[in-house]
């Protein structure tokens, strides 16, 4: 899919104030610093459409980006470790949960995990929660440039093994790198296909 336009629309902390459009949307979620905002910039070929930082806790609101005038990418604050206070973390958690529970335009979540890390409790629990709330999701392994060609498949294998303790099958997943653009076409093609299926269903 070619990205001909990508525009920032609105930031807020209240799901009821998100855009009223009924366009399909895809949300990026995961621990702080995992690379959610960087991935949005990589996919859209825009260097600083979404704000990124080496310091965890950069994204603090629900951010809607309108792509090709017909679907949204949504950047969210990270859960888990972030250099924010406990009370701020609670506020994040509240509106992130409300977003996933209430946003009917959400077609699929993408749960981002750093390919170098072992499965983290907070990610596993969040995926469990999505499952319980019937929110479809895929996993996106980020920062794949940081692992060698040999090491990457070993890590994915380990992750899959852990997931199969809780899930009947490994969810759909993507290998990505915002530095090398690995996974860009695959991810955009996947979104384009889902958008097409939704059109057919109307
Ligand atoms: P919060 O908004 O704080 O939740 O973080 P985030 O998940 O949006 O992460 P962000 O995109 O801001 O990236 C965090 C750091 O990781 C930045 O220093 C990025 O440059 C770096 N980073 C992100 N993606 C990649 C990647 O694919 N490869 C490498 N090497 N670094 C990356
Ligand atoms: Mg961010």
PDB file of C-alpha atoms and ligand atoms in Angstrom:
ATOM      1  CA  UNK A   1       0.000   0.000   0.000  1.00  0.00           C
ATOM      2  CA  UNK A   2       1.287   3.417  -0.897  1.00  0.00           C
ATOM      3  CA  UNK A   3       0.889   6.102   1.774  1.00  0.00           C
ATOM      4  CA  UNK A   4      -0.147   9.246  -0.030  1.00  0.00           C
ATOM      5  CA  UNK A   5      -1.189  11.227   3.020  1.00  0.00           C
ATOM      6  CA  UNK A   6      -0.662  11.024   6.777  1.00  0.00           C
ATOM      7  CA  UNK A   7      -2.056  13.745   9.006  1.00  0.00           C
ATOM      8  CA  UNK A   8      -2.151  14.232  12.744  1.00  0.00           C
ATOM      9  CA  UNK A   9      -5.788  14.816  13.716  1.00  0.00           C
ATOM     10  CA  UNK A  10      -6.181  15.022  17.497  1.00  0.00           C
ATOM     11  CA  UNK A  11      -4.690  14.073  20.873  1.00  0.00           C
ATOM     12  CA  UNK A  12      -6.775  13.439  23.933  1.00  0.00           C
ATOM     13  CA  UNK A  13      -7.173  11.400  27.072  1.00  0.00           C
ATOM     14  CA  UNK A  14     -10.869  10.747  26.710  1.00  0.00           C
ATOM     15  CA  UNK A  15     -12.096   8.041  24.363  1.00  0.00           C
ATOM     16  CA  UNK A  16     -15.442   9.817  23.955  1.00  0.00           C
ATOM     17  CA  UNK A  17     -13.587  12.754  22.360  1.00  0.00           C
ATOM     18  CA  UNK A  18     -11.792  10.642  19.744  1.00  0.00           C
ATOM     19  CA  UNK A  19     -12.793  11.319  16.116  1.00  0.00           C
ATOM     20  CA  UNK A  20     -16.423  10.502  15.381  1.00  0.00           C
ATOM     21  CA  UNK A  21     -15.587   9.142  11.921  1.00  0.00           C
ATOM     22  CA  UNK A  22     -16.468   5.524  11.338  1.00  0.00           C
ATOM     23  CA  UNK A  23     -13.192   4.793   9.560  1.00  0.00           C
ATOM     24  CA  UNK A  24     -11.295   1.637  10.499  1.00  0.00           C
ATOM     25  CA  UNK A  25      -8.488   2.156  12.980  1.00  0.00           C
ATOM     26  CA  UNK A  26      -5.453   0.253  14.192  1.00  0.00           C
ATOM     27  CA  UNK A  27      -3.818   0.989  17.534  1.00  0.00           C
ATOM     28  CA  UNK A  28      -0.238   0.503  18.657  1.00  0.00           C
ATOM     29  CA  UNK A  29       0.206  -0.511  22.262  1.00  0.00           C
ATOM     30  CA  UNK A  30       3.043  -1.929  24.345  1.00  0.00           C
ATOM     31  CA  UNK A  31       5.580  -1.032  26.994  1.00  0.00           C
ATOM     32  CA  UNK A  32       7.088   2.431  27.047  1.00  0.00           C
ATOM     33  CA  UNK A  33      10.057   2.790  24.710  1.00  0.00           C
ATOM     34  CA  UNK A  34       9.208  -0.338  22.700  1.00  0.00           C
ATOM     35  CA  UNK A  35       8.995   1.755  19.531  1.00  0.00           C
ATOM     36  CA  UNK A  36       5.297   2.479  18.929  1.00  0.00           C
ATOM     37  CA  UNK A  37       5.739   6.051  17.762  1.00  0.00           C
ATOM     38  CA  UNK A  38       8.840   5.210  15.703  1.00  0.00           C
ATOM     39  CA  UNK A  39       6.890   2.501  13.899  1.00  0.00           C
ATOM     40  CA  UNK A  40       4.177   4.991  12.929  1.00  0.00           C
ATOM     41  CA  UNK A  41       6.847   7.251  11.440  1.00  0.00           C
ATOM     42  CA  UNK A  42       8.481   4.339   9.642  1.00  0.00           C
ATOM     43  CA  UNK A  43       5.202   3.103   8.145  1.00  0.00           C
ATOM     44  CA  UNK A  44       4.188   6.552   6.957  1.00  0.00           C
ATOM     45  CA  UNK A  45       7.664   7.628   5.816  1.00  0.00           C
ATOM     46  CA  UNK A  46       7.343  10.739   7.991  1.00  0.00           C
ATOM     47  CA  UNK A  47      10.288  11.433  10.268  1.00  0.00           C
ATOM     48  CA  UNK A  48       8.439  13.156  13.045  1.00  0.00           C
ATOM     49  CA  UNK A  49       4.743  12.631  12.551  1.00  0.00           C
ATOM     50  CA  UNK A  50       4.591  10.875  15.935  1.00  0.00           C
ATOM     51  CA  UNK A  51       6.864  12.182  18.682  1.00  0.00           C
ATOM     52  CA  UNK A  52       9.576   9.759  19.755  1.00  0.00           C
ATOM     53  CA  UNK A  53      12.210   9.807  22.468  1.00  0.00           C
ATOM     54  CA  UNK A  54      14.982   7.722  23.972  1.00  0.00           C
ATOM     55  CA  UNK A  55      13.313   8.393  27.320  1.00  0.00           C
ATOM     56  CA  UNK A  56      10.345   6.156  28.117  1.00  0.00           C
ATOM     57  CA  UNK A  57       7.059   7.953  28.677  1.00  0.00           C
ATOM     58  CA  UNK A  58       7.086  10.263  25.652  1.00  0.00           C
ATOM     59  CA  UNK A  59       3.606   9.585  24.307  1.00  0.00           C
ATOM     60  CA  UNK A  60       1.076  10.570  26.953  1.00  0.00           C
ATOM     61  CA  UNK A  61      -2.209  10.759  25.053  1.00  0.00           C
ATOM     62  CA  UNK A  62      -4.357   8.921  22.502  1.00  0.00           C
ATOM     63  CA  UNK A  63      -3.138  10.266  19.134  1.00  0.00           C
ATOM     64  CA  UNK A  64      -5.109   9.823  15.939  1.00  0.00           C
ATOM     65  CA  UNK A  65      -3.334   9.929  12.575  1.00  0.00           C
ATOM     66  CA  UNK A  66      -5.482   9.856   9.441  1.00  0.00           C
ATOM     67  CA  UNK A  67      -3.868   7.802   6.680  1.00  0.00           C
ATOM     68  CA  UNK A  68      -4.778   8.143   3.005  1.00  0.00           C
ATOM     69  CA  UNK A  69      -7.924   9.925   4.229  1.00  0.00           C
ATOM     70  CA  UNK A  70      -9.594   6.584   4.900  1.00  0.00           C
ATOM     71  CA  UNK A  71      -8.177   4.865   7.970  1.00  0.00           C
ATOM     72  CA  UNK A  72      -6.517   5.767  11.264  1.00  0.00           C
ATOM     73  CA  UNK A  73      -3.325   4.751  12.996  1.00  0.00           C
ATOM     74  CA  UNK A  74      -3.493   5.363  16.738  1.00  0.00           C
ATOM     75  CA  UNK A  75      -0.449   5.983  18.915  1.00  0.00           C
ATOM     76  CA  UNK A  76      -0.924   5.361  22.628  1.00  0.00           C
ATOM     77  CA  UNK A  77       1.124   5.871  25.795  1.00  0.00           C
ATOM     78  CA  UNK A  78       3.164   2.898  26.914  1.00  0.00           C
ATOM     79  CA  UNK A  79       2.147   0.712  29.767  1.00  0.00           C
ATOM     80  CA  UNK A  80       4.647  -0.596  32.265  1.00  0.00           C
ATOM     81  CA  UNK A  81       7.885   1.178  32.948  1.00  0.00           C
ATOM     82  CA  UNK A  82       7.814   4.872  32.154  1.00  0.00           C
ATOM     83  CA  UNK A  83       9.401   7.848  33.824  1.00  0.00           C
ATOM     84  CA  UNK A  84       6.080   9.141  35.033  1.00  0.00           C
ATOM     85  CA  UNK A  85       4.582   9.224  38.499  1.00  0.00           C
ATOM     86  CA  UNK A  86       2.437   6.433  39.872  1.00  0.00           C
ATOM     87  CA  UNK A  87      -0.687   8.563  39.684  1.00  0.00           C
ATOM     88  CA  UNK A  88       0.007   9.512  36.049  1.00  0.00           C
ATOM     89  CA  UNK A  89       0.489   5.841  35.263  1.00  0.00           C
ATOM     90  CA  UNK A  90      -2.930   5.108  36.766  1.00  0.00           C
ATOM     91  CA  UNK A  91      -4.513   7.789  34.610  1.00  0.00           C
ATOM     92  CA  UNK A  92      -2.846   6.321  31.490  1.00  0.00           C
ATOM     93  CA  UNK A  93      -4.050   2.876  32.410  1.00  0.00           C
ATOM     94  CA  UNK A  94      -7.608   4.113  32.849  1.00  0.00           C
ATOM     95  CA  UNK A  95      -7.908   5.801  29.498  1.00  0.00           C
ATOM     96  CA  UNK A  96      -6.007   3.104  27.627  1.00  0.00           C
ATOM     97  CA  UNK A  97      -8.378   0.491  29.043  1.00  0.00           C
ATOM     98  CA  UNK A  98     -11.382   2.659  28.191  1.00  0.00           C
ATOM     99  CA  UNK A  99     -10.046   3.092  24.660  1.00  0.00           C
ATOM    100  CA  UNK A 100      -9.791  -0.651  24.030  1.00  0.00           C
ATOM    101  CA  UNK A 101     -13.059  -1.473  25.759  1.00  0.00           C
ATOM    102  CA  UNK A 102     -15.159   1.232  24.090  1.00  0.00           C
ATOM    103  CA  UNK A 103     -13.714   2.221  20.749  1.00  0.00           C
ATOM    104  CA  UNK A 104     -15.966   0.516  18.230  1.00  0.00           C
ATOM    105  CA  UNK A 105     -13.931   1.793  15.269  1.00  0.00           C
ATOM    106  CA  UNK A 106     -10.939  -0.233  16.454  1.00  0.00           C
ATOM    107  CA  UNK A 107     -10.378  -3.058  13.976  1.00  0.00           C
ATOM    108  CA  UNK A 108      -7.250  -4.502  15.484  1.00  0.00           C
ATOM    109  CA  UNK A 109      -4.635  -3.787  18.109  1.00  0.00           C
ATOM    110  CA  UNK A 110      -0.953  -4.308  17.487  1.00  0.00           C
ATOM    111  CA  UNK A 111       0.871  -5.313  20.643  1.00  0.00           C
ATOM    112  CA  UNK A 112       4.496  -4.284  20.269  1.00  0.00           C
ATOM    113  CA  UNK A 113       7.218  -6.254  22.009  1.00  0.00           C
ATOM    114  CA  UNK A 114      10.966  -5.718  21.876  1.00  0.00           C
ATOM    115  CA  UNK A 115      12.360  -8.778  20.074  1.00  0.00           C
ATOM    116  CA  UNK A 116      15.346  -8.898  22.443  1.00  0.00           C
ATOM    117  CA  UNK A 117      13.318  -9.452  25.589  1.00  0.00           C
ATOM    118  CA  UNK A 118      11.857 -12.587  27.017  1.00  0.00           C
ATOM    119  CA  UNK A 119       8.066 -12.581  27.274  1.00  0.00           C
ATOM    120  CA  UNK A 120       7.144  -9.999  29.900  1.00  0.00           C
ATOM    121  CA  UNK A 121       4.331 -10.555  32.359  1.00  0.00           C
ATOM    122  CA  UNK A 122       2.737  -7.207  31.596  1.00  0.00           C
ATOM    123  CA  UNK A 123       2.537  -7.972  27.839  1.00  0.00           C
ATOM    124  CA  UNK A 124       1.172 -11.471  28.399  1.00  0.00           C
ATOM    125  CA  UNK A 125      -1.432 -10.108  30.789  1.00  0.00           C
ATOM    126  CA  UNK A 126      -2.413  -7.361  28.403  1.00  0.00           C
ATOM    127  CA  UNK A 127      -2.874  -9.834  25.532  1.00  0.00           C
ATOM    128  CA  UNK A 128      -4.966 -11.976  27.866  1.00  0.00           C
ATOM    129  CA  UNK A 129      -7.115  -8.949  28.634  1.00  0.00           C
ATOM    130  CA  UNK A 130      -7.556  -8.200  24.910  1.00  0.00           C
ATOM    131  CA  UNK A 131      -8.602 -11.808  24.365  1.00  0.00           C
ATOM    132  CA  UNK A 132     -11.138 -11.615  27.177  1.00  0.00           C
ATOM    133  CA  UNK A 133     -12.549  -8.414  25.698  1.00  0.00           C
ATOM    134  CA  UNK A 134     -12.606  -9.903  22.197  1.00  0.00           C
ATOM    135  CA  UNK A 135     -10.267  -7.305  20.778  1.00  0.00           C
ATOM    136  CA  UNK A 136      -8.414  -8.821  17.795  1.00  0.00           C
ATOM    137  CA  UNK A 137      -4.680  -8.281  17.916  1.00  0.00           C
ATOM    138  CA  UNK A 138      -1.392  -9.108  16.231  1.00  0.00           C
ATOM    139  CA  UNK A 139       2.044  -9.027  17.810  1.00  0.00           C
ATOM    140  CA  UNK A 140       4.733  -6.789  16.360  1.00  0.00           C
ATOM    141  CA  UNK A 141       8.308  -7.624  17.280  1.00  0.00           C
ATOM    142  CA  UNK A 142      10.252  -4.346  17.225  1.00  0.00           C
ATOM    143  CA  UNK A 143      13.941  -3.408  16.986  1.00  0.00           C
ATOM    144  CA  UNK A 144      14.795  -6.512  14.940  1.00  0.00           C
ATOM    145  CA  UNK A 145      17.914  -4.674  13.709  1.00  0.00           C
ATOM    146  CA  UNK A 146      19.293  -5.206  17.224  1.00  0.00           C
ATOM    147  CA  UNK A 147      19.501  -8.988  16.892  1.00  0.00           C
ATOM    148  CA  UNK A 148      21.672 -11.017  14.538  1.00  0.00           C
ATOM    149  CA  UNK A 149      20.101 -13.043  11.722  1.00  0.00           C
ATOM    150  CA  UNK A 150      20.714 -16.211  13.746  1.00  0.00           C
ATOM    151  CA  UNK A 151      19.511 -14.914  17.069  1.00  0.00           C
ATOM    152  CA  UNK A 152      16.198 -13.472  15.856  1.00  0.00           C
ATOM    153  CA  UNK A 153      14.503 -16.787  14.936  1.00  0.00           C
ATOM    154  CA  UNK A 154      15.655 -18.278  18.248  1.00  0.00           C
ATOM    155  CA  UNK A 155      14.018 -15.431  20.179  1.00  0.00           C
ATOM    156  CA  UNK A 156      10.778 -15.744  18.179  1.00  0.00           C
ATOM    157  CA  UNK A 157      10.750 -19.468  18.829  1.00  0.00           C
ATOM    158  CA  UNK A 158      11.118 -18.843  22.575  1.00  0.00           C
ATOM    159  CA  UNK A 159       8.338 -16.290  22.516  1.00  0.00           C
ATOM    160  CA  UNK A 160       6.065 -18.642  20.589  1.00  0.00           C
ATOM    161  CA  UNK A 161       6.714 -21.433  23.083  1.00  0.00           C
ATOM    162  CA  UNK A 162       5.697 -19.187  25.966  1.00  0.00           C
ATOM    163  CA  UNK A 163       2.578 -17.958  24.145  1.00  0.00           C
ATOM    164  CA  UNK A 164       1.472 -21.528  23.466  1.00  0.00           C
ATOM    165  CA  UNK A 165       1.219 -22.061  27.206  1.00  0.00           C
ATOM    166  CA  UNK A 166      -1.757 -19.709  27.196  1.00  0.00           C
ATOM    167  CA  UNK A 167      -3.059 -19.657  23.619  1.00  0.00           C
ATOM    168  CA  UNK A 168      -4.148 -22.423  21.283  1.00  0.00           C
ATOM    169  CA  UNK A 169      -2.038 -20.936  18.560  1.00  0.00           C
ATOM    170  CA  UNK A 170       0.533 -18.211  18.152  1.00  0.00           C
ATOM    171  CA  UNK A 171      -1.221 -14.976  17.191  1.00  0.00           C
ATOM    172  CA  UNK A 172      -0.437 -13.410  13.847  1.00  0.00           C
ATOM    173  CA  UNK A 173       2.913 -11.620  14.154  1.00  0.00           C
ATOM    174  CA  UNK A 174       5.284  -9.311  12.292  1.00  0.00           C
ATOM    175  CA  UNK A 175       9.027  -8.743  12.492  1.00  0.00           C
ATOM    176  CA  UNK A 176       9.907  -5.077  12.205  1.00  0.00           C
ATOM    177  CA  UNK A 177      12.635  -2.504  12.510  1.00  0.00           C
ATOM    178  CA  UNK A 178      12.037   1.210  12.342  1.00  0.00           C
ATOM    179  CA  UNK A 179      15.708   1.740  11.542  1.00  0.00           C
ATOM    180  CA  UNK A 180      15.874  -0.620   8.567  1.00  0.00           C
ATOM    181  CA  UNK A 181      12.160  -0.502   7.603  1.00  0.00           C
ATOM    182  CA  UNK A 182      11.948  -4.267   7.974  1.00  0.00           C
ATOM    183  CA  UNK A 183       8.311  -5.388   7.922  1.00  0.00           C
ATOM    184  CA  UNK A 184       6.976  -2.177   6.419  1.00  0.00           C
ATOM    185  CA  UNK A 185       5.433  -3.625   3.254  1.00  0.00           C
ATOM    186  CA  UNK A 186       4.152  -6.704   5.028  1.00  0.00           C
ATOM    187  CA  UNK A 187       2.391  -4.674   7.697  1.00  0.00           C
ATOM    188  CA  UNK A 188       0.904  -2.165   5.235  1.00  0.00           C
ATOM    189  CA  UNK A 189      -0.276  -4.972   2.964  1.00  0.00           C
ATOM    190  CA  UNK A 190      -1.929  -6.666   5.928  1.00  0.00           C
ATOM    191  CA  UNK A 191      -3.772  -3.461   6.885  1.00  0.00           C
ATOM    192  CA  UNK A 192      -4.812  -2.878   3.261  1.00  0.00           C
ATOM    193  CA  UNK A 193      -6.226  -6.403   3.074  1.00  0.00           C
ATOM    194  CA  UNK A 194      -8.191  -6.008   6.299  1.00  0.00           C
ATOM    195  CA  UNK A 195      -9.542  -2.656   5.076  1.00  0.00           C
ATOM    196  CA  UNK A 196     -10.683  -4.342   1.840  1.00  0.00           C
ATOM    197  CA  UNK A 197     -12.416  -7.153   3.730  1.00  0.00           C
ATOM    198  CA  UNK A 198     -14.276  -4.570   5.804  1.00  0.00           C
ATOM    199  CA  UNK A 199     -15.455  -2.808   2.655  1.00  0.00           C
ATOM    200  CA  UNK A 200     -16.761  -6.076   1.207  1.00  0.00           C
ATOM    201  CA  UNK A 201     -18.722  -6.722   4.374  1.00  0.00           C
ATOM    202  CA  UNK A 202     -20.668  -3.454   4.089  1.00  0.00           C
TER     203      UNK A 202
HETATM  204  P1  LIG B   1       6.592   5.837  24.642  1.00  0.00           P
HETATM  205  O1  LIG B   1       5.900   6.870  23.815  1.00  0.00           O
HETATM  206  O2  LIG B   1       7.465   6.410  25.673  1.00  0.00           O
HETATM  207  O3  LIG B   1       5.650   4.817  25.188  1.00  0.00           O
HETATM  208  O4  LIG B   1       7.632   5.016  23.684  1.00  0.00           O
HETATM  209  P2  LIG B   1       7.431   4.428  22.217  1.00  0.00           P
HETATM  210  O5  LIG B   1       6.998   3.004  22.344  1.00  0.00           O
HETATM  211  O6  LIG B   1       6.583   5.301  21.386  1.00  0.00           O
HETATM  212  O7  LIG B   1       8.935   4.402  21.678  1.00  0.00           O
HETATM  213  P3  LIG B   1       9.643   5.419  20.639  1.00  0.00           P
HETATM  214  O8  LIG B   1       9.104   5.196  19.270  1.00  0.00           O
HETATM  215  O9  LIG B   1       9.598   6.794  21.188  1.00  0.00           O
HETATM  216  O10 LIG B   1      11.124   4.824  20.627  1.00  0.00           O
HETATM  217  C1  LIG B   1      11.869   4.681  21.811  1.00  0.00           C
HETATM  218  C2  LIG B   1      13.341   4.586  21.474  1.00  0.00           C
HETATM  219  O11 LIG B   1      13.619   3.386  20.741  1.00  0.00           O
HETATM  220  C3  LIG B   1      13.860   5.727  20.594  1.00  0.00           C
HETATM  221  O12 LIG B   1      15.154   6.058  21.031  1.00  0.00           O
HETATM  222  C4  LIG B   1      13.887   5.122  19.201  1.00  0.00           C
HETATM  223  O13 LIG B   1      14.841   5.706  18.353  1.00  0.00           O
HETATM  224  C5  LIG B   1      14.256   3.681  19.506  1.00  0.00           C
HETATM  225  N1  LIG B   1      13.724   2.751  18.478  1.00  0.00           N
HETATM  226  C6  LIG B   1      12.434   2.605  18.110  1.00  0.00           C
HETATM  227  N2  LIG B   1      12.295   1.675  17.165  1.00  0.00           N
HETATM  228  C7  LIG B   1      13.530   1.203  16.905  1.00  0.00           C
HETATM  229  C8  LIG B   1      14.045   0.215  16.013  1.00  0.00           C
HETATM  230  O14 LIG B   1      13.342  -0.441  15.239  1.00  0.00           O
HETATM  231  N3  LIG B   1      15.387  -0.021  16.047  1.00  0.00           N
HETATM  232  C9  LIG B   1      16.223   0.652  16.886  1.00  0.00           C
HETATM  233  N4  LIG B   1      17.505   0.342  16.858  1.00  0.00           N
HETATM  234  N5  LIG B   1      15.770   1.599  17.731  1.00  0.00           N
HETATM  235  C10 LIG B   1      14.448   1.886  17.754  1.00  0.00           C
HETATM  236 MG1  LIG B   2       5.476   6.933  21.865  1.00  0.00          MG
END
